Coordinates of C-alpha atoms in Angstrom, one line a residue:
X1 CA 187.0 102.5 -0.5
X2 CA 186.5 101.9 -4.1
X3 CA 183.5 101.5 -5.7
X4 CA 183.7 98.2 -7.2
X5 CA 185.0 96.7 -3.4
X6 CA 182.0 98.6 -1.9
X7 CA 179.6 96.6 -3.8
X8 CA 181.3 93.6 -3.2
X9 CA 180.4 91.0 -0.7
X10 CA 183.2 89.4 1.2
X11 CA 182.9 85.3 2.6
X12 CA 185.9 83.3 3.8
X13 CA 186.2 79.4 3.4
X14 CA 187.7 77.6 6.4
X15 CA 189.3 74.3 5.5
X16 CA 190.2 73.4 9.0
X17 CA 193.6 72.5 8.2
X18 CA 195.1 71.2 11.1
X19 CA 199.2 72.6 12.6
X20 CA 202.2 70.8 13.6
X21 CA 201.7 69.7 16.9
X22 CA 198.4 70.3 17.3
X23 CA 195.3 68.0 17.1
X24 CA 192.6 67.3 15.1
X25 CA 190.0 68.6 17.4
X26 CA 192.0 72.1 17.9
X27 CA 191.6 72.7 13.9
X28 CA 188.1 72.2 14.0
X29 CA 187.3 74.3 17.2
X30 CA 189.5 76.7 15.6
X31 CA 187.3 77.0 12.8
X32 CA 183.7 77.6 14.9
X33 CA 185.7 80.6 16.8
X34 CA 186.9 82.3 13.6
X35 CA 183.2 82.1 12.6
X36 CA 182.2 84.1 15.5
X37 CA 184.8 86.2 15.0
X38 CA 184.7 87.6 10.9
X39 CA 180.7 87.8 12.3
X40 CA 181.4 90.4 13.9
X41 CA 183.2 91.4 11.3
X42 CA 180.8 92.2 8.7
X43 CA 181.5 89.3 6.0
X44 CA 178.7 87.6 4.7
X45 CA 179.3 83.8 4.4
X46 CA 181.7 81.2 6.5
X47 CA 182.3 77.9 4.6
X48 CA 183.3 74.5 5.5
X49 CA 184.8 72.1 3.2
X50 CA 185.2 68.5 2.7
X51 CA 188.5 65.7 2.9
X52 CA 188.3 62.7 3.3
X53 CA 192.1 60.7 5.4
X54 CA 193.8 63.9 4.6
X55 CA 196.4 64.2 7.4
X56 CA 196.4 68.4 6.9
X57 CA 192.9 68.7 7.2
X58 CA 189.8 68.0 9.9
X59 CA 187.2 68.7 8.0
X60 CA 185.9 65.5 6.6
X61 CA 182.0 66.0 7.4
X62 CA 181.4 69.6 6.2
X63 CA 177.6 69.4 6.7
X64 CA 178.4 68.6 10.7
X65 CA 180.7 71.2 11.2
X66 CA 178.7 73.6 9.6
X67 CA 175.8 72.9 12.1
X68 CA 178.5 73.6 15.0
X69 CA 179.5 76.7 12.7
X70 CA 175.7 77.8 12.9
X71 CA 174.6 77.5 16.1
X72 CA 177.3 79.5 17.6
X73 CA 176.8 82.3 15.3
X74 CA 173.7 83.9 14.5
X75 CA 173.8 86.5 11.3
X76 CA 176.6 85.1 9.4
X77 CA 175.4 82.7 6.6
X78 CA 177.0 78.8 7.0
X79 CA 177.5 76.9 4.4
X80 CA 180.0 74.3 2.2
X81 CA 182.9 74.8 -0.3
X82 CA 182.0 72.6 -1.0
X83 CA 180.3 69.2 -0.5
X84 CA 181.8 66.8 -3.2
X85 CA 178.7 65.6 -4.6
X86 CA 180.1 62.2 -6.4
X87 CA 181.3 60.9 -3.0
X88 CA 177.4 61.1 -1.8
X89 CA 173.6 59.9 -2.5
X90 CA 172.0 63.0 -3.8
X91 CA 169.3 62.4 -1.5
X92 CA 171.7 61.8 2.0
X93 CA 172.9 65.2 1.0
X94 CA 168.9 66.7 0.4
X95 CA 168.4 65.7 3.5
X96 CA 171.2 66.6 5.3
X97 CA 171.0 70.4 4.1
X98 CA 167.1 70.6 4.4
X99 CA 167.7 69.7 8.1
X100 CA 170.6 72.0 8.2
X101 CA 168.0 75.1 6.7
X102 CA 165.3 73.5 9.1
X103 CA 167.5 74.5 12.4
X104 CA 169.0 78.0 10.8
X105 CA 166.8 78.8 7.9
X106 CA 167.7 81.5 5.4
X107 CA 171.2 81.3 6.6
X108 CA 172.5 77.8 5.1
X109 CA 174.4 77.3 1.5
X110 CA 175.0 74.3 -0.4
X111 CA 178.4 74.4 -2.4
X112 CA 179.0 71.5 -4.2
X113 CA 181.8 70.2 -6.0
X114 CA 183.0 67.6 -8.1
X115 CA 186.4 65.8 -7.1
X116 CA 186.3 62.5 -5.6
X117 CA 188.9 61.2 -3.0
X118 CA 192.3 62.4 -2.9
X119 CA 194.1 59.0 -3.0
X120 CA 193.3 55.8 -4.7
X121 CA 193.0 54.1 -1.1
X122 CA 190.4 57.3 0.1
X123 CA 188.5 56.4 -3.7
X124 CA 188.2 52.9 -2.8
X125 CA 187.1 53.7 1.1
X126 CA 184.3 55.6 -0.5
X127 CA 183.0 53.0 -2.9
X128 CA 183.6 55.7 -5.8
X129 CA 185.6 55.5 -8.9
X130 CA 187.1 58.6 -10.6
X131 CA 185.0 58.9 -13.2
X132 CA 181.8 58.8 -11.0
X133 CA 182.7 62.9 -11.5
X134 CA 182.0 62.3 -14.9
X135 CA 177.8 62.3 -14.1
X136 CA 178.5 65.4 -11.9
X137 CA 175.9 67.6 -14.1
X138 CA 173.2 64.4 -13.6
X139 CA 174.0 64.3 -9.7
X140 CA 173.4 67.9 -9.2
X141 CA 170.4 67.9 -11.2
X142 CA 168.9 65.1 -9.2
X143 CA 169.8 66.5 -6.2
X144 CA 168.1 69.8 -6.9
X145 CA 165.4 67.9 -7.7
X146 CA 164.9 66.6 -3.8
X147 CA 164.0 70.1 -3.1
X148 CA 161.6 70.4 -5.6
X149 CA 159.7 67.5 -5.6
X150 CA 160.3 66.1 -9.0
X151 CA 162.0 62.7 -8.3
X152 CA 160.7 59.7 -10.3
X153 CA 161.1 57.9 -7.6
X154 CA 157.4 59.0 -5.8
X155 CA 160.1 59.3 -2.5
X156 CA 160.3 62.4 -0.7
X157 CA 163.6 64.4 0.9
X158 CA 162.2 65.2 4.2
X159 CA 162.7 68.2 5.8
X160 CA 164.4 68.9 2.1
X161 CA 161.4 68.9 0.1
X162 CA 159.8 72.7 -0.5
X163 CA 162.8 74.4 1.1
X164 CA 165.1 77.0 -0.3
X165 CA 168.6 76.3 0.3
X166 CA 170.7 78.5 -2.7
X167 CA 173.2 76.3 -4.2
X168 CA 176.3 77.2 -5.5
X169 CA 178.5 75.2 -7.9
X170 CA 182.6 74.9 -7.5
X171 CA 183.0 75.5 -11.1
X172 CA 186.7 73.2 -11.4
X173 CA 187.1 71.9 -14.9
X174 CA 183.9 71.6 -16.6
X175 CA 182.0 73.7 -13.7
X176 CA 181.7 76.7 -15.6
X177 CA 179.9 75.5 -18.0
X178 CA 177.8 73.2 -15.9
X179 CA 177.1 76.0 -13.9
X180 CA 175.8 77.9 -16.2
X181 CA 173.6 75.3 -18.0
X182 CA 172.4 74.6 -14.5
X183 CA 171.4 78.3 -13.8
X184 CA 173.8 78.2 -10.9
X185 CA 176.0 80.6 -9.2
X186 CA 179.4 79.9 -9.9
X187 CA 182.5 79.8 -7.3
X188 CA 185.9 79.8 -9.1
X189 CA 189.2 80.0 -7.9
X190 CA 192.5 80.3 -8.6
X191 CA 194.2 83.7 -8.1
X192 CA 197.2 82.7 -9.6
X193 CA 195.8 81.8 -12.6
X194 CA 193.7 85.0 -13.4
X195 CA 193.8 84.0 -17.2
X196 CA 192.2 80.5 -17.0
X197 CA 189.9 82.3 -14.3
X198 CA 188.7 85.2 -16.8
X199 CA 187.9 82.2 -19.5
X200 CA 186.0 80.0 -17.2
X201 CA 184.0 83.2 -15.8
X202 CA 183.2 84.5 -19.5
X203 CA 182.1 81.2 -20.8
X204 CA 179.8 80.6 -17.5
X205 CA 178.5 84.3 -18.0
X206 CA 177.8 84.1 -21.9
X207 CA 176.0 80.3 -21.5
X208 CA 174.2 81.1 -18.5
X209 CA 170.4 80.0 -18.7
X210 CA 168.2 81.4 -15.7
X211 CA 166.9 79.1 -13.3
X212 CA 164.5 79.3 -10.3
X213 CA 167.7 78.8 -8.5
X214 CA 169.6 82.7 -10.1
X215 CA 168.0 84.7 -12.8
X216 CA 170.8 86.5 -13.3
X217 CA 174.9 84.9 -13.6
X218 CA 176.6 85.4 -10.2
X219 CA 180.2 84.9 -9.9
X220 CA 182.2 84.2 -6.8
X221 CA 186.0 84.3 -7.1
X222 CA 188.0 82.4 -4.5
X223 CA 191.4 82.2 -3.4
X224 CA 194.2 83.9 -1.1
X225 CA 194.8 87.1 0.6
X226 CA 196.9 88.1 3.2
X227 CA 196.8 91.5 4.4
X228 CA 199.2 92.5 7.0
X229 CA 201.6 95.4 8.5
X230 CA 204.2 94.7 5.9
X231 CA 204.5 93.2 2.4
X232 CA 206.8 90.6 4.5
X233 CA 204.8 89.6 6.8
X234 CA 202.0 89.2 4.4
X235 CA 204.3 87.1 2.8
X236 CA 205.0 84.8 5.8
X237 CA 201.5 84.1 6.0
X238 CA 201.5 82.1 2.7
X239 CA 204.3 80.2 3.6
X240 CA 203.2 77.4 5.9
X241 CA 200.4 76.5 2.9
X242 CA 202.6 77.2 -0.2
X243 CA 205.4 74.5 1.7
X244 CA 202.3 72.0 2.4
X245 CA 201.1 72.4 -0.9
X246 CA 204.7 71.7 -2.6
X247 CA 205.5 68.5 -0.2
X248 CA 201.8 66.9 -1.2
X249 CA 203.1 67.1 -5.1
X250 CA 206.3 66.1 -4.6
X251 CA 205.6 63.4 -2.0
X252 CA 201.8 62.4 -2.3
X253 CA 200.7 63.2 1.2
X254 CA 199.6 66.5 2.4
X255 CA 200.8 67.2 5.7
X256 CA 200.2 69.7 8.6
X257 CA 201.1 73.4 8.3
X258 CA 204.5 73.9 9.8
X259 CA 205.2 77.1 11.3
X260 CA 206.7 79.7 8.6
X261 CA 210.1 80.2 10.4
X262 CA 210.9 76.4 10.2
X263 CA 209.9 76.4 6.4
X264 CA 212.6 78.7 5.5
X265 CA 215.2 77.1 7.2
X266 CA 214.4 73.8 5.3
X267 CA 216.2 72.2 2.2
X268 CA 214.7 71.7 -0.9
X269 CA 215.0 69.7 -3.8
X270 CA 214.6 71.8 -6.9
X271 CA 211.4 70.5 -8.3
X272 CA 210.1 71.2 -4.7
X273 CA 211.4 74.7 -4.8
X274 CA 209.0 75.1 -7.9
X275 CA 205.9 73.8 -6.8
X276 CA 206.2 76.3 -3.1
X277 CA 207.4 79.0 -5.0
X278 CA 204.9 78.8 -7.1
X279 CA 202.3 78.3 -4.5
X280 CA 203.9 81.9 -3.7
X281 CA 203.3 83.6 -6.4
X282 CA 200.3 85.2 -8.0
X283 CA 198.3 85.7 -4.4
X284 CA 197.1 88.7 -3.2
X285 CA 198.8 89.7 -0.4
X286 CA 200.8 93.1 1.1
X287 CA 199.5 96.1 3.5
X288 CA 195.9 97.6 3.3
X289 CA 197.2 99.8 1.1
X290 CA 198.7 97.8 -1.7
X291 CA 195.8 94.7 -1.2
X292 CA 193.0 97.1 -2.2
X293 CA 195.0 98.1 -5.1
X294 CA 194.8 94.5 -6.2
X295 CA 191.3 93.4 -5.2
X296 CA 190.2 97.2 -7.6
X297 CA 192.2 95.7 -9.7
X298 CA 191.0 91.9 -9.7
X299 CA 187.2 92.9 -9.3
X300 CA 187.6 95.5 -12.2
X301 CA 188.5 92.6 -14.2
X302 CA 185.9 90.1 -13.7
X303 CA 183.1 91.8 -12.6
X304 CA 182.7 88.9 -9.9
X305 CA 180.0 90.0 -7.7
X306 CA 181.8 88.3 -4.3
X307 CA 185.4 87.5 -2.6
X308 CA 186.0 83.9 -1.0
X309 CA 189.2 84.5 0.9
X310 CA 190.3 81.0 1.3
X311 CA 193.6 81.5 3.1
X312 CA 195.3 79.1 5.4
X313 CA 198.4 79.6 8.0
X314 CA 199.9 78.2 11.0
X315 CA 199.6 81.4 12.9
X316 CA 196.0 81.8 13.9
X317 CA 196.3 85.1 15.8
X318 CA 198.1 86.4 12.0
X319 CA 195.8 85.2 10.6
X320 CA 193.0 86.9 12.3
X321 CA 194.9 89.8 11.9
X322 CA 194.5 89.6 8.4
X323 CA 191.1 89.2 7.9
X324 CA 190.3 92.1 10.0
X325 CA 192.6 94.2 8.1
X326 CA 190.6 92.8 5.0
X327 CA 187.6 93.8 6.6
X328 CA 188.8 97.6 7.1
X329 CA 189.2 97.5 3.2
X330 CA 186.0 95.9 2.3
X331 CA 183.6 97.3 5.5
X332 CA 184.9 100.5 6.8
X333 CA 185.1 98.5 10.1
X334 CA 188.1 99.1 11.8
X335 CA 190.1 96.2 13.4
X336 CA 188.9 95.2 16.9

């Protein structure tokens, strides 16, 4: 194991996403037993994240499923990636994570983000405009602010108020630099865009004012891997994802994963073609050997202090696969 992955920590982000002919309630119980499983695994976090009447995903109330992520785990740290701030009350989500850290305390994490709603109809559902994530930096400012006390308001986040819950910021667009004016650890994604990642990271590291939240800059990179037997079936693994991510740009919903063997069998319009080839592209994926090439690679070049694999496939049982090939690479565990 190289040095720079030894001193790395490794986290996974589950999005829930539910599978063709499967239910909503198999994607999310899905999620709570791959917790317990990468536990035993040696990573450090498990996130949860948040969509709201997205047809391809479960998880629409991240703070809830984190709870059922907790309690049947009991080392791993729980948290969100994120919580999309603008769709909330700063103090609803104060309190929710203060009770969340009341129930598993010093394991839970607050990631927050910034989008709102996916659709015009899921804005409108919400009550929230798109440029409510225009106020982001004053949102996260007032909801840090529940924890310590300082609201004009003379109310108090109860069980929120005096607690410790570290949060982290999903630095998309102008999150790298609110980040780092925030005194924030900074989450930033995507692989396949290492250029536009390295900016973001070195303007977050070179504006970074310390907090009481991070003395120091702390940089979490996120995004795909896929670690398997052979380069091909790596591959396959970023199929089902790459094909959902294509059809949601080309026909504005974003549907269920698909197994990978009906994928390539499909017909494709060329502008289609594009968008899942390029959902392809630029990932990290291929045998033990050649993925911890990359990630020496990757981590040599932005110093990031932590991995959150964030990958997504029809094929649970491949998927699992992967991660514990991943942790071999980043552990020294070897594969149960």
């Amino acid at each position: 194991m190289s040095s720079s992955i030894a001193t790395t920590r490794f986290s996974v982000l589950d999005r829930s996403r539910t599978r063709e002919g499967r239910t909503d309630a198999e994607a999310l119980r899905d999620t709570v037993r791959l917790a317990r499983e990468l536990e035993g695994l040696g990573y450090h976090r498990f996130w949860v994240s948040e969509h709201h009447g997205v047809p391809g995903v479960a998880g629409s109330a991240p703070t809830v499923l984190a709870a059922a992520v907790a309690a049947a785990t009991r080392t791993i740290r729980v948290g969100t990636g994120g919580v999309m701030l603008p769709n909330h009350q700063p103090l609803v989500v104060a309190e929710q994570f203060g009770v969340l850290e009341s129930l598993f305390p010093g394991r839970i994490d607050m990631g927050l983000g910034r989008s709102v709603g996916f659709t015009d109809g899921v804005r409108k559902a919400l009550g929230r405009d798109k440029d409510v994530a225009d106020d982001f930096a004053g949102q996260l400012d007032e909801l840090l602010g529940w924890f310590r006390g300082t609201s004009p308001t003379r109310v108090h986040a109860r069980p929120a108020e005096g607690l410790h819950v570290p949060p982290f910021v999903l630095a998309m667009g102008e999150g790298a630099a609110i980040a780092a004016r925030a005194g924030l650890p900074m989450v930033i994604g995507d692989l396949r865009n290492t250029d536009t990642m390295q900016r973001g990271i070195d303007h977050y590291r070179s504006h970074f004012r310390p907090s009481p939240w991070a003395r120091e800059p702390y940089v979490v990179i996120s995004g795909s891997i896929a670690v398997a037997a052979t380069p091909e079936e790596a591959r396959r693994l970023l199929i089902p994802e790459a094909w959902s991510m294509a059809y949601s740009r080309t026909h504005g919903t974003f549907p269920p994963l698909p197994p990978a063997e009906r994928v390539e069998t499909l017909t494709m319009s060329a502008k289609e073609r594009g968008f899942y080839e390029s959902g392809l592209a630029g990932q990290l994926a291929g045998t033990e050997e050649q993925v911890t090439h990359q990630l020496e690679t990757l981590l040599k070049e932005t110093g990031a202090q932590e991995v959150l694999v964030t990958t997504s496939t029809y094929d649970r049982e491949a998927l699992l696969d992967s991660y514990r090939r991943l942790a071999r690479i980043t552990t020294g565990m070897s594969p149960a």
